PDB file of C-alpha atoms and ligand atoms in Angstrom:
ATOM      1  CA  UNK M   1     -62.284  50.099  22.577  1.00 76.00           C
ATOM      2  CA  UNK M   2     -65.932  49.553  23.269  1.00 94.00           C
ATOM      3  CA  UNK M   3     -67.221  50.990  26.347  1.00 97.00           C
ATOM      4  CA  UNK M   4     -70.887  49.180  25.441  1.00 98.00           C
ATOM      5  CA  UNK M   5     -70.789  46.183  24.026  1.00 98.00           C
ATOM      6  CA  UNK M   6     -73.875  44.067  23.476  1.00 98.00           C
ATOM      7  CA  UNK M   7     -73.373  40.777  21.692  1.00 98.00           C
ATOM      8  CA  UNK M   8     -76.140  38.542  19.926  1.00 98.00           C
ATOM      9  CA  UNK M   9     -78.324  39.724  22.670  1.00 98.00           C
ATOM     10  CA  UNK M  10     -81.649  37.621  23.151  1.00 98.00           C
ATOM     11  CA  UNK M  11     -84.825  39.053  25.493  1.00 98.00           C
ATOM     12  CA  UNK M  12     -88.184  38.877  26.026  1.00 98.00           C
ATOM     13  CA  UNK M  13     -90.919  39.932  28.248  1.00 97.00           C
ATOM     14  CA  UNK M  14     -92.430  35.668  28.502  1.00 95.00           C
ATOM     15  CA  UNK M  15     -90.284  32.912  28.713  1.00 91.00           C
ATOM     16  CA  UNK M  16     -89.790  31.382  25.240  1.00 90.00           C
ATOM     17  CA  UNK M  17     -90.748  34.598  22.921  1.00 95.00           C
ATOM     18  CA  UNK M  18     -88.077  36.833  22.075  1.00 97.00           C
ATOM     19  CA  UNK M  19     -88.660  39.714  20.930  1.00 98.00           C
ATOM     20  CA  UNK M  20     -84.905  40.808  20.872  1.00 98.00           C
ATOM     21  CA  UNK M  21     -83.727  38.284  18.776  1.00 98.00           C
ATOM     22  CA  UNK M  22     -80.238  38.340  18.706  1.00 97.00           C
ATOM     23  CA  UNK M  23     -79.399  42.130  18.291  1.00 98.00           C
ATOM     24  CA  UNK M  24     -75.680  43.480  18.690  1.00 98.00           C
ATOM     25  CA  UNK M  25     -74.406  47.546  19.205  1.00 98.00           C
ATOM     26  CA  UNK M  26     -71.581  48.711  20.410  1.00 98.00           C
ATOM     27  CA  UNK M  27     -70.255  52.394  21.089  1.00 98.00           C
ATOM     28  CA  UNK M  28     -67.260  54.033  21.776  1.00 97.00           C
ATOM     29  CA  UNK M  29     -66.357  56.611  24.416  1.00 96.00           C
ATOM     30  CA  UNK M  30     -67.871  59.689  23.594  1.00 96.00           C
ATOM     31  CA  UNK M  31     -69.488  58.865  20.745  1.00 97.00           C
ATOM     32  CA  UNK M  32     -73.552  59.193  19.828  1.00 98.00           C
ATOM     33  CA  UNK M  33     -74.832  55.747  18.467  1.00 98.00           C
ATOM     34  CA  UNK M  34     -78.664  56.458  16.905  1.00 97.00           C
ATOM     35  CA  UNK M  35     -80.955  53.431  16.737  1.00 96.00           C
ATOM     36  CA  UNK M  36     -83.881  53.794  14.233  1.00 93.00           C
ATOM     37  CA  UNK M  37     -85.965  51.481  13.240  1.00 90.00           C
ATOM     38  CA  UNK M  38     -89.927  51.320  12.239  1.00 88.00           C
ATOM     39  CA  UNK M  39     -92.699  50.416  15.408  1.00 90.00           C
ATOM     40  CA  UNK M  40     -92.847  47.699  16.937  1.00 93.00           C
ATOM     41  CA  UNK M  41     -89.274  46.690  15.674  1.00 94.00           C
ATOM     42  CA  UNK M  42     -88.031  46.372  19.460  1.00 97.00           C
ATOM     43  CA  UNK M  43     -85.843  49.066  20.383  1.00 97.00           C
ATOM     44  CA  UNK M  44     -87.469  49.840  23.238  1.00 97.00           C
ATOM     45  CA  UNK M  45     -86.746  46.105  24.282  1.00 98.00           C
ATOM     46  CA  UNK M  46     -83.386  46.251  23.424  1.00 98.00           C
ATOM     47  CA  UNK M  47     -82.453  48.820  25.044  1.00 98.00           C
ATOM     48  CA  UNK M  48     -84.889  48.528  27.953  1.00 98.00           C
ATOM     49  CA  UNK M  49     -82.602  44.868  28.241  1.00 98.00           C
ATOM     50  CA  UNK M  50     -79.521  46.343  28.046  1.00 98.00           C
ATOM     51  CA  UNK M  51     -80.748  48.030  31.386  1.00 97.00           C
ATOM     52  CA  UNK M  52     -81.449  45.357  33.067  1.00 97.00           C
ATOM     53  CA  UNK M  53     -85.692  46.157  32.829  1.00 97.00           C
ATOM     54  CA  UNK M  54     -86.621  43.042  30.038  1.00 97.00           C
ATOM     55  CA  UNK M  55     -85.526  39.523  30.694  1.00 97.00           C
ATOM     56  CA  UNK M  56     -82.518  38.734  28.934  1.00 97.00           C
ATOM     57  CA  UNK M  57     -82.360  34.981  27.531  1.00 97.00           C
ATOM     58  CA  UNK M  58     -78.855  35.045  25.474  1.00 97.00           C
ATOM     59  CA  UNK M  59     -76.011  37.354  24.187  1.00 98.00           C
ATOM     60  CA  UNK M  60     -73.748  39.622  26.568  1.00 98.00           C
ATOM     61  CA  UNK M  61     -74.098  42.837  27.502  1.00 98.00           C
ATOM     62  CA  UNK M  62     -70.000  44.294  28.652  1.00 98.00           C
ATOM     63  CA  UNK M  63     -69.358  47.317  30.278  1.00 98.00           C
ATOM     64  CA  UNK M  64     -65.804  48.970  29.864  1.00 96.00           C
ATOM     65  CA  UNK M  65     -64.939  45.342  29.408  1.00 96.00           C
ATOM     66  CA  UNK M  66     -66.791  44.372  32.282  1.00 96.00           C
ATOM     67  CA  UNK M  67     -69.516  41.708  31.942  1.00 97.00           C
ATOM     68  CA  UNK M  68     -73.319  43.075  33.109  1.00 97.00           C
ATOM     69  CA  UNK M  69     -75.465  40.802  31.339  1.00 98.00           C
ATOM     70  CA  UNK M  70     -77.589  39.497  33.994  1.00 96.00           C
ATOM     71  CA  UNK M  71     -76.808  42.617  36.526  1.00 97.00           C
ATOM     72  CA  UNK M  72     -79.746  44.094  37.733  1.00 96.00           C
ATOM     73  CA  UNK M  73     -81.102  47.450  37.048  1.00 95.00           C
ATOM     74  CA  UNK M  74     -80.432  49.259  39.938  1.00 93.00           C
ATOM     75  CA  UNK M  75     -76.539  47.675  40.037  1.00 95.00           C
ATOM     76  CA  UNK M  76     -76.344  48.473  36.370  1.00 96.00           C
ATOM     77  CA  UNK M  77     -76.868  52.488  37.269  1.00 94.00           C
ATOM     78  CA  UNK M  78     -74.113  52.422  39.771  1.00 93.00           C
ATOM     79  CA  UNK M  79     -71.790  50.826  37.505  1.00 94.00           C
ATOM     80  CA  UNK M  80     -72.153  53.352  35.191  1.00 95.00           C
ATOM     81  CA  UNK M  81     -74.809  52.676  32.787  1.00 97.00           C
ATOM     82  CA  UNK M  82     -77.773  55.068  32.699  1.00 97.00           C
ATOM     83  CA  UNK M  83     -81.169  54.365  31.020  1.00 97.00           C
ATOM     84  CA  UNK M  84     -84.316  57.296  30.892  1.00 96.00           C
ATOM     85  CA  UNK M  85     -87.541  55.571  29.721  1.00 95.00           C
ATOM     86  CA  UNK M  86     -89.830  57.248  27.367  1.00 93.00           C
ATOM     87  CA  UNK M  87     -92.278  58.170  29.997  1.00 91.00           C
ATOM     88  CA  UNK M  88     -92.563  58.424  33.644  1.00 92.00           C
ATOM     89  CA  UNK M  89     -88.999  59.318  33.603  1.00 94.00           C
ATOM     90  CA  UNK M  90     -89.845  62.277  36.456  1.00 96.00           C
ATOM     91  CA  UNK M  91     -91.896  61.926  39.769  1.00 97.00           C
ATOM     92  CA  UNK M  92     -94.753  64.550  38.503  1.00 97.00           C
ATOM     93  CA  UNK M  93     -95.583  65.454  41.717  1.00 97.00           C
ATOM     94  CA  UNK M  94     -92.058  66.361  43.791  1.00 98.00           C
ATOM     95  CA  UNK M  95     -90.439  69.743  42.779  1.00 98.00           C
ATOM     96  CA  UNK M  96     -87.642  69.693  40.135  1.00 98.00           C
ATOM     97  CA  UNK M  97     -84.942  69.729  43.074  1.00 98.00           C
ATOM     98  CA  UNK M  98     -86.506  67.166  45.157  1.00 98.00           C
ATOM     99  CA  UNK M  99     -86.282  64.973  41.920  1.00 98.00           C
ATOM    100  CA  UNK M 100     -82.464  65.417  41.154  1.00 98.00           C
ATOM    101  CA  UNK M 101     -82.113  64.833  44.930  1.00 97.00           C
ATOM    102  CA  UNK M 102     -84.085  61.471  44.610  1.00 97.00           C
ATOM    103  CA  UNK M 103     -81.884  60.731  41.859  1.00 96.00           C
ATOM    104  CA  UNK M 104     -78.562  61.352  43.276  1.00 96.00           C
ATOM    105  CA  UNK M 105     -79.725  59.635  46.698  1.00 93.00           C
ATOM    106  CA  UNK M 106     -77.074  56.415  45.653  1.00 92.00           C
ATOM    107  CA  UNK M 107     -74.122  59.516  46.067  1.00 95.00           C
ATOM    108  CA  UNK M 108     -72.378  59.350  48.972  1.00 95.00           C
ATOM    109  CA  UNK M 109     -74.370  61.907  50.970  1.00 95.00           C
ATOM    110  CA  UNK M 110     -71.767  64.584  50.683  1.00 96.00           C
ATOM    111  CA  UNK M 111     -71.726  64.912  47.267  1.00 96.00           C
ATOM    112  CA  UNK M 112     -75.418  65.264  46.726  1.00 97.00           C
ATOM    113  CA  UNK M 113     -75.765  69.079  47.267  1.00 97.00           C
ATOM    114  CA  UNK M 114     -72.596  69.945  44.761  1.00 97.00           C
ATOM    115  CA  UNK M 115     -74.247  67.880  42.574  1.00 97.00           C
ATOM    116  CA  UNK M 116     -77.201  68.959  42.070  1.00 97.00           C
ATOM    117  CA  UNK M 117     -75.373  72.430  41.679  1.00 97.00           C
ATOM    118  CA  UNK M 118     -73.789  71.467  38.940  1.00 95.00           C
ATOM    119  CA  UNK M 119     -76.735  69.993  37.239  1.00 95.00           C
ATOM    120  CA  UNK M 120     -78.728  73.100  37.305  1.00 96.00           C
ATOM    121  CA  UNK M 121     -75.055  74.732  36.447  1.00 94.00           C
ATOM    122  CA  UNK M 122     -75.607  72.392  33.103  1.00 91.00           C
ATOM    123  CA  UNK M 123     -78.952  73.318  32.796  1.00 92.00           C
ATOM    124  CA  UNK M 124     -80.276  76.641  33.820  1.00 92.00           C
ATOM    125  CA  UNK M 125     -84.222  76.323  32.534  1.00 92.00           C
ATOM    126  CA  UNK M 126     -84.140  73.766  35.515  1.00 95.00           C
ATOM    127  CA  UNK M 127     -82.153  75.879  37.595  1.00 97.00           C
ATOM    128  CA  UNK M 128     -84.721  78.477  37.514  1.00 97.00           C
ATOM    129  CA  UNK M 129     -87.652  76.422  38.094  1.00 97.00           C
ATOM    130  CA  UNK M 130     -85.990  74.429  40.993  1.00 97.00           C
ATOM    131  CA  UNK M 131     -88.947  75.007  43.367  1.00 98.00           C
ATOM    132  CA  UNK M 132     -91.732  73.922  40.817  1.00 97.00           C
ATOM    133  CA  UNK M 133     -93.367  70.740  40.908  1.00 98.00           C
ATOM    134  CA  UNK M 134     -91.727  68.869  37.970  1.00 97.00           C
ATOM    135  CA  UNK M 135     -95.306  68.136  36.400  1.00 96.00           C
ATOM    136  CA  UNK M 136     -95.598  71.931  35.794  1.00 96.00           C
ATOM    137  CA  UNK M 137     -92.720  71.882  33.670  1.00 95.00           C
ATOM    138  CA  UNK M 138     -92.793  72.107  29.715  1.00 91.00           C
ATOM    139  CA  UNK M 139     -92.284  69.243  27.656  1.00 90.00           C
ATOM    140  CA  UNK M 140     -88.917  70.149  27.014  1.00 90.00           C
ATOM    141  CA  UNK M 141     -87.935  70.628  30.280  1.00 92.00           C
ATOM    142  CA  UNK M 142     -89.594  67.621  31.474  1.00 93.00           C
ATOM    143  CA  UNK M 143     -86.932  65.712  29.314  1.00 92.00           C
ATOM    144  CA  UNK M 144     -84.200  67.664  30.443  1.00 93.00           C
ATOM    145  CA  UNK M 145     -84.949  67.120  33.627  1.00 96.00           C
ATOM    146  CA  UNK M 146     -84.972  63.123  33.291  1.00 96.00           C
ATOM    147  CA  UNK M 147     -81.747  63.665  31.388  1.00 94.00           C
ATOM    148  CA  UNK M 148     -80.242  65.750  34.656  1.00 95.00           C
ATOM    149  CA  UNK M 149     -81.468  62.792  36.594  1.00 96.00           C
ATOM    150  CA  UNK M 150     -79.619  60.341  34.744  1.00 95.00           C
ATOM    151  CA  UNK M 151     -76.394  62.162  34.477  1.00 94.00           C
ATOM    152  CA  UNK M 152     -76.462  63.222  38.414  1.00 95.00           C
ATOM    153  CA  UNK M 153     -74.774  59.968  39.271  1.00 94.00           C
ATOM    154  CA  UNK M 154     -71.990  60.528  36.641  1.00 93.00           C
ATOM    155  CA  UNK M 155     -72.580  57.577  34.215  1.00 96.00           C
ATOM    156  CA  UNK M 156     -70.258  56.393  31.591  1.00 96.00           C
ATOM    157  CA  UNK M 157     -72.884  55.936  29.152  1.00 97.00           C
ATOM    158  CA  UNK M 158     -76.526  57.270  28.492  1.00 97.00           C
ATOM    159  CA  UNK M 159     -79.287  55.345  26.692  1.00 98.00           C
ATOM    160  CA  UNK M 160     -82.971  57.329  26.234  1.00 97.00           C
ATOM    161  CA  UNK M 161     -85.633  56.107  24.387  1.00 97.00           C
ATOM    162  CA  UNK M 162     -87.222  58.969  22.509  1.00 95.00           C
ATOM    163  CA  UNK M 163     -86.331  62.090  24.006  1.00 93.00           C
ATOM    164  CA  UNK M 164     -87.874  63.680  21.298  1.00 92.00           C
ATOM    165  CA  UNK M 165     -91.822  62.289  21.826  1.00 90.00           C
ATOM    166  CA  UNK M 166     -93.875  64.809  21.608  1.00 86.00           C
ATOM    167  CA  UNK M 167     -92.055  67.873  22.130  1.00 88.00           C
ATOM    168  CA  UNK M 168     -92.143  70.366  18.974  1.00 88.00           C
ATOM    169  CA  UNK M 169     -89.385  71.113  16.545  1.00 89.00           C
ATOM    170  CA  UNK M 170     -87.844  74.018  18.930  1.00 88.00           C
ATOM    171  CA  UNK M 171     -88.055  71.701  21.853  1.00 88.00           C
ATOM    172  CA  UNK M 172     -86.444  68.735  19.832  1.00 90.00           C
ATOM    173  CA  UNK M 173     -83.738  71.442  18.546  1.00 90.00           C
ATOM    174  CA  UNK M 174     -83.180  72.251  22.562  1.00 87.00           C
ATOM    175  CA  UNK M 175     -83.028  68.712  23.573  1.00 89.00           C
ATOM    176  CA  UNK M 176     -80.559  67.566  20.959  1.00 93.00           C
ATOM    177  CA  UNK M 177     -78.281  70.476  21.391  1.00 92.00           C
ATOM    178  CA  UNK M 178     -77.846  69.644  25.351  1.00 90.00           C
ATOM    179  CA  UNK M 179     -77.160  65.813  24.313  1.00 94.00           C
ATOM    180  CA  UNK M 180     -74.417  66.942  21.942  1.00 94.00           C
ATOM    181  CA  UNK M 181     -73.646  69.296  24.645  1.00 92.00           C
ATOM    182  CA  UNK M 182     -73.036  66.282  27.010  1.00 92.00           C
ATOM    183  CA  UNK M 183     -71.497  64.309  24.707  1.00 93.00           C
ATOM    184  CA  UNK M 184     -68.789  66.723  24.182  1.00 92.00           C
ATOM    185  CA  UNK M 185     -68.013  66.361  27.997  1.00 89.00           C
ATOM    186  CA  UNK M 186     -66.986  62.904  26.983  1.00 93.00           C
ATOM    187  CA  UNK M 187     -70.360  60.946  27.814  1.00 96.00           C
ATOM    188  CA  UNK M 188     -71.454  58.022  25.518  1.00 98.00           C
ATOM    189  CA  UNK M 189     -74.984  58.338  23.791  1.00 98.00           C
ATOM    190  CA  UNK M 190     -77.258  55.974  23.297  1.00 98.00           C
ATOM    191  CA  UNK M 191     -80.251  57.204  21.343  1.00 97.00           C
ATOM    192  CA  UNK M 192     -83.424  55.687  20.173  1.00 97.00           C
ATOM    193  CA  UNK M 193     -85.478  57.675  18.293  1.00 94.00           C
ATOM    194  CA  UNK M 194     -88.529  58.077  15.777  1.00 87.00           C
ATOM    195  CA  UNK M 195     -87.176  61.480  14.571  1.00 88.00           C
ATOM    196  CA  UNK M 196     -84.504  59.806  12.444  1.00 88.00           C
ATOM    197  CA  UNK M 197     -83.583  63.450  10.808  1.00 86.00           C
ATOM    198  CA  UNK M 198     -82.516  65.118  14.414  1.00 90.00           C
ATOM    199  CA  UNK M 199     -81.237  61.966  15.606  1.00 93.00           C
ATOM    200  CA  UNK M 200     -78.419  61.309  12.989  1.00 92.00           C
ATOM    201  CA  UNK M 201     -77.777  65.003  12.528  1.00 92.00           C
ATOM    202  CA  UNK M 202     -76.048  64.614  15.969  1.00 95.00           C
ATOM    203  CA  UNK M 203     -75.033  60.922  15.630  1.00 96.00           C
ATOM    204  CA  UNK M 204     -71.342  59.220  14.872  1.00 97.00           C
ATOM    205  CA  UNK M 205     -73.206  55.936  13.846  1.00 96.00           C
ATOM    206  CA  UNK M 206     -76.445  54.529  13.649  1.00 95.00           C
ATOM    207  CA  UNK M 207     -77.984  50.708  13.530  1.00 95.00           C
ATOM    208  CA  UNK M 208     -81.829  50.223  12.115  1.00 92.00           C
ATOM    209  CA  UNK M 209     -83.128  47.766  13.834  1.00 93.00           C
ATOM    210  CA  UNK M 210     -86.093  45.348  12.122  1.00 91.00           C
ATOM    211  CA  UNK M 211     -87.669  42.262  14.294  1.00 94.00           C
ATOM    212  CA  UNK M 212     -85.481  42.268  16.711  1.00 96.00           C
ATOM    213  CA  UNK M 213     -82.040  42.371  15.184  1.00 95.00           C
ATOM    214  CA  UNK M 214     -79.920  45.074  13.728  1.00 93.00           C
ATOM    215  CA  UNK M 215     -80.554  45.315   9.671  1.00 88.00           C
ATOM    216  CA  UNK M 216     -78.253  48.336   8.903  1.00 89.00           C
ATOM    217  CA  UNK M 217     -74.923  49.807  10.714  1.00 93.00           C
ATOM    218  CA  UNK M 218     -73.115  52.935   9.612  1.00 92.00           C
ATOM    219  CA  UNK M 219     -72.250  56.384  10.015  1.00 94.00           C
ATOM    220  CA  UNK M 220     -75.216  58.486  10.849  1.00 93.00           C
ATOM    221  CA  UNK M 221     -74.798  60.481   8.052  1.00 88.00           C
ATOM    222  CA  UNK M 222     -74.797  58.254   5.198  1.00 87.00           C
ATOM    223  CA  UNK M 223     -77.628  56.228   6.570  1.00 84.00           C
ATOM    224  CA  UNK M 224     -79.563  59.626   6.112  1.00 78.00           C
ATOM    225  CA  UNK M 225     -78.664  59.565   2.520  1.00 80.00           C
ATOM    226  CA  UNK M 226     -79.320  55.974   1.612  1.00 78.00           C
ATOM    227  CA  UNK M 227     -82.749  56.446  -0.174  1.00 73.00           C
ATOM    228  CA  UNK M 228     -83.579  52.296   0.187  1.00 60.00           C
ATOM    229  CA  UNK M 229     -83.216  52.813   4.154  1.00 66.00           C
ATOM    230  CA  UNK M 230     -85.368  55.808   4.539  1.00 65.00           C
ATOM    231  CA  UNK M 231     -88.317  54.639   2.765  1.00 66.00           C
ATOM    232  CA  UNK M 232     -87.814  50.754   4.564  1.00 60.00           C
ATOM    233  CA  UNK M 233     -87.735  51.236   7.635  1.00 57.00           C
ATOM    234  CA  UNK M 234     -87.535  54.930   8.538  1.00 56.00           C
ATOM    235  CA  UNK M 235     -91.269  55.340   6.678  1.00 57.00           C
ATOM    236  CA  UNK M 236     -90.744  58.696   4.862  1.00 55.00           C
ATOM    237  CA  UNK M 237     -89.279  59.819   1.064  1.00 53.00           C
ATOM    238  CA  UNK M 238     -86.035  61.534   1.531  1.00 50.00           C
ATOM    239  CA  UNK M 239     -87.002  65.006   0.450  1.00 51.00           C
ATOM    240  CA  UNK M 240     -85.110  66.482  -2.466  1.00 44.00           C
ATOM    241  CA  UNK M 241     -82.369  68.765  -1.355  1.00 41.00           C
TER     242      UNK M 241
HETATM  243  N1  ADP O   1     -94.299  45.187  28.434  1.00 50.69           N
HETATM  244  C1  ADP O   1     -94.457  44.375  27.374  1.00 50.69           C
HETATM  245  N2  ADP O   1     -94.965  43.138  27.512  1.00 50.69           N
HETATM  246  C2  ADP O   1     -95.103  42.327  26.443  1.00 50.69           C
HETATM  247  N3  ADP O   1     -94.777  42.671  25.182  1.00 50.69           N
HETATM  248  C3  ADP O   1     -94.273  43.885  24.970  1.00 50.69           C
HETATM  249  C4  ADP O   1     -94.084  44.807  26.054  1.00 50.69           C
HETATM  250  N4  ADP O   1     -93.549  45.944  25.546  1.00 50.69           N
HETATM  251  C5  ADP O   1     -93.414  45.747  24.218  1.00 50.69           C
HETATM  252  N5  ADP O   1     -93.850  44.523  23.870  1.00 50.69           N
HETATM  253  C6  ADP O   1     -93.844  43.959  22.513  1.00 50.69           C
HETATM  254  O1  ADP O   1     -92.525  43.945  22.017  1.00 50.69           O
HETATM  255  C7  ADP O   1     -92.512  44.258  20.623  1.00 50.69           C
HETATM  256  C8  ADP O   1     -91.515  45.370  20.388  1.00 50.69           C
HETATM  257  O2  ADP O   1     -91.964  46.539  21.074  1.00 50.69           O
HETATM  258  P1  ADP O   1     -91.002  47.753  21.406  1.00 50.69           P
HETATM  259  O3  ADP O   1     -89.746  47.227  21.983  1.00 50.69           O
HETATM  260  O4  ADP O   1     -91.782  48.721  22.195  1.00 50.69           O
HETATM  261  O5  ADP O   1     -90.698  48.288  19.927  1.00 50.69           O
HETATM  262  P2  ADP O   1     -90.292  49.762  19.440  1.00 50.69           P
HETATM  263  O6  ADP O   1     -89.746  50.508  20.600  1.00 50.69           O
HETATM  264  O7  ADP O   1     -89.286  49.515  18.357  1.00 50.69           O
HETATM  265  O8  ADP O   1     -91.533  50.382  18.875  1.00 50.69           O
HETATM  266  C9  ADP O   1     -93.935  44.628  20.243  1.00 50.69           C
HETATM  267  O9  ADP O   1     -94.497  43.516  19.580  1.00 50.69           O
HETATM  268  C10 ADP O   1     -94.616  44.858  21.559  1.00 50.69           C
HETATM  269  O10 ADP O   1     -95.960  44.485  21.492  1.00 50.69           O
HETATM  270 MG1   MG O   2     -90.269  52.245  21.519  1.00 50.69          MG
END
């Protein structure tokens, strides 16, 4: 079964122009779902929706069965869903601890501490730089650390919106590695990306998404080989291998 199910799933910033326009995803437990799709297309939107952060208009968003549509963001965390945005996804100007402690402040109070051990347990590049202000950190880092904040509050399933933005091929490689990391742990993935390559090298299944509705499901793998998808919506040749 499902543990994210999003149905026909209509959203918008104004009232009466969609911009989500009836998209559906689902994903399993532990499983990484990729969402490509050229600029502009609305995957941003759709997942920023599916958090509870753009106006949803129609379709159904369920939860381990459990009907969130029109929860609102800050519910939808504590149920179990966890979004990072593309940017400002760190308070710049707090160290690296202070920000996993601002994150985990919905724990009960006794569990925050232990926590936070255990995140810099999962990752040790933040452990070491625990007393830095987070806006000192690499670009890397900087993404782990919004990924540590999401997963302090032990979410069933993860959506970012490209992790990958402007970090370098190394960083990317670093980045990815922890998700699959995470998602061995039994986490769901939800992953929009640009870099369509690293993305369904560590995806189950993938959707391309075009104006606001999904144009393509499969397994990641075969949507990397299917020539009329790359150079439709994914804007580059498939290089000859
Ligand atoms: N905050 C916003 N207010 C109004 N329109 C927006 C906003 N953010 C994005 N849009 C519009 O929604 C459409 C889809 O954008 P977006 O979801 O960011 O696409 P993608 O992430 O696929 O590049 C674009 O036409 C964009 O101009
Ligand atoms: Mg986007």
């Amino acid at each position: 079964m499902s543990i994210l199910q999003v149905s026909a799933l209509v959203a918008g910033y104004e009232p009466g122009l969609s911009i989500v326009k009836g998209a559906s995803m689902h994903a399993a437990e532990a499983e990484i779902v990729v969402i490509l799709g050229p600029n502009g297309a609305g995957k941003s939107s759709f997942i920023k929706a599916i958090a509870g952060l753009v106006p949803i208009s129609g379709g159904q968003v369920l939860l381990d069965g459990r009907d969130i549509t029109m929860v609102p963001a800050h519910l939808k965390i504590r149920q179990g869903l966890a979004f990072v945005p593309q940017t400002e996804n760190i308070f710049p100007l707090m160290t690296v601890e202070e920000n996993l402690h601002v994150a985990g402040g919905i724990l009960p109070r006794p569990e925050v501490a232990p926590r936070i051990a255990e995140m810099f347990d999962t990752f040790p590049d933040l452990a070491r730089q625990r007393a830095l202000m987070a806006g000192s950190l690499s670009g890397g880092q900087r993404q782990m650390l919004a990924v540590a904040r999401a997963l302090i509050v032990r979410p069933r399933v993860l959506m970012l919106d490209e992790p990958s933005a402007g970090l370098s091929p190394k960083l990317v490689e670093q980045v990815f590695a922890q998700l699959s990391a995470i998602r061995q742990a039994g986490l769901t993935i939800v992953l929009v990306e640009q870099n369509a390559r690293a993305a369904l090298a560590i995806g189950d299944r993938a959707y391309v998404l075009v104006e606001g509705r999904e144009a393509h499901e499969g397994p990641a793998k075969t949507l990397w080989d299917n020539p009329l998808i790359a150079e439709l919506y994914l804007g580059h040749r498939k290089e000859a291998s």
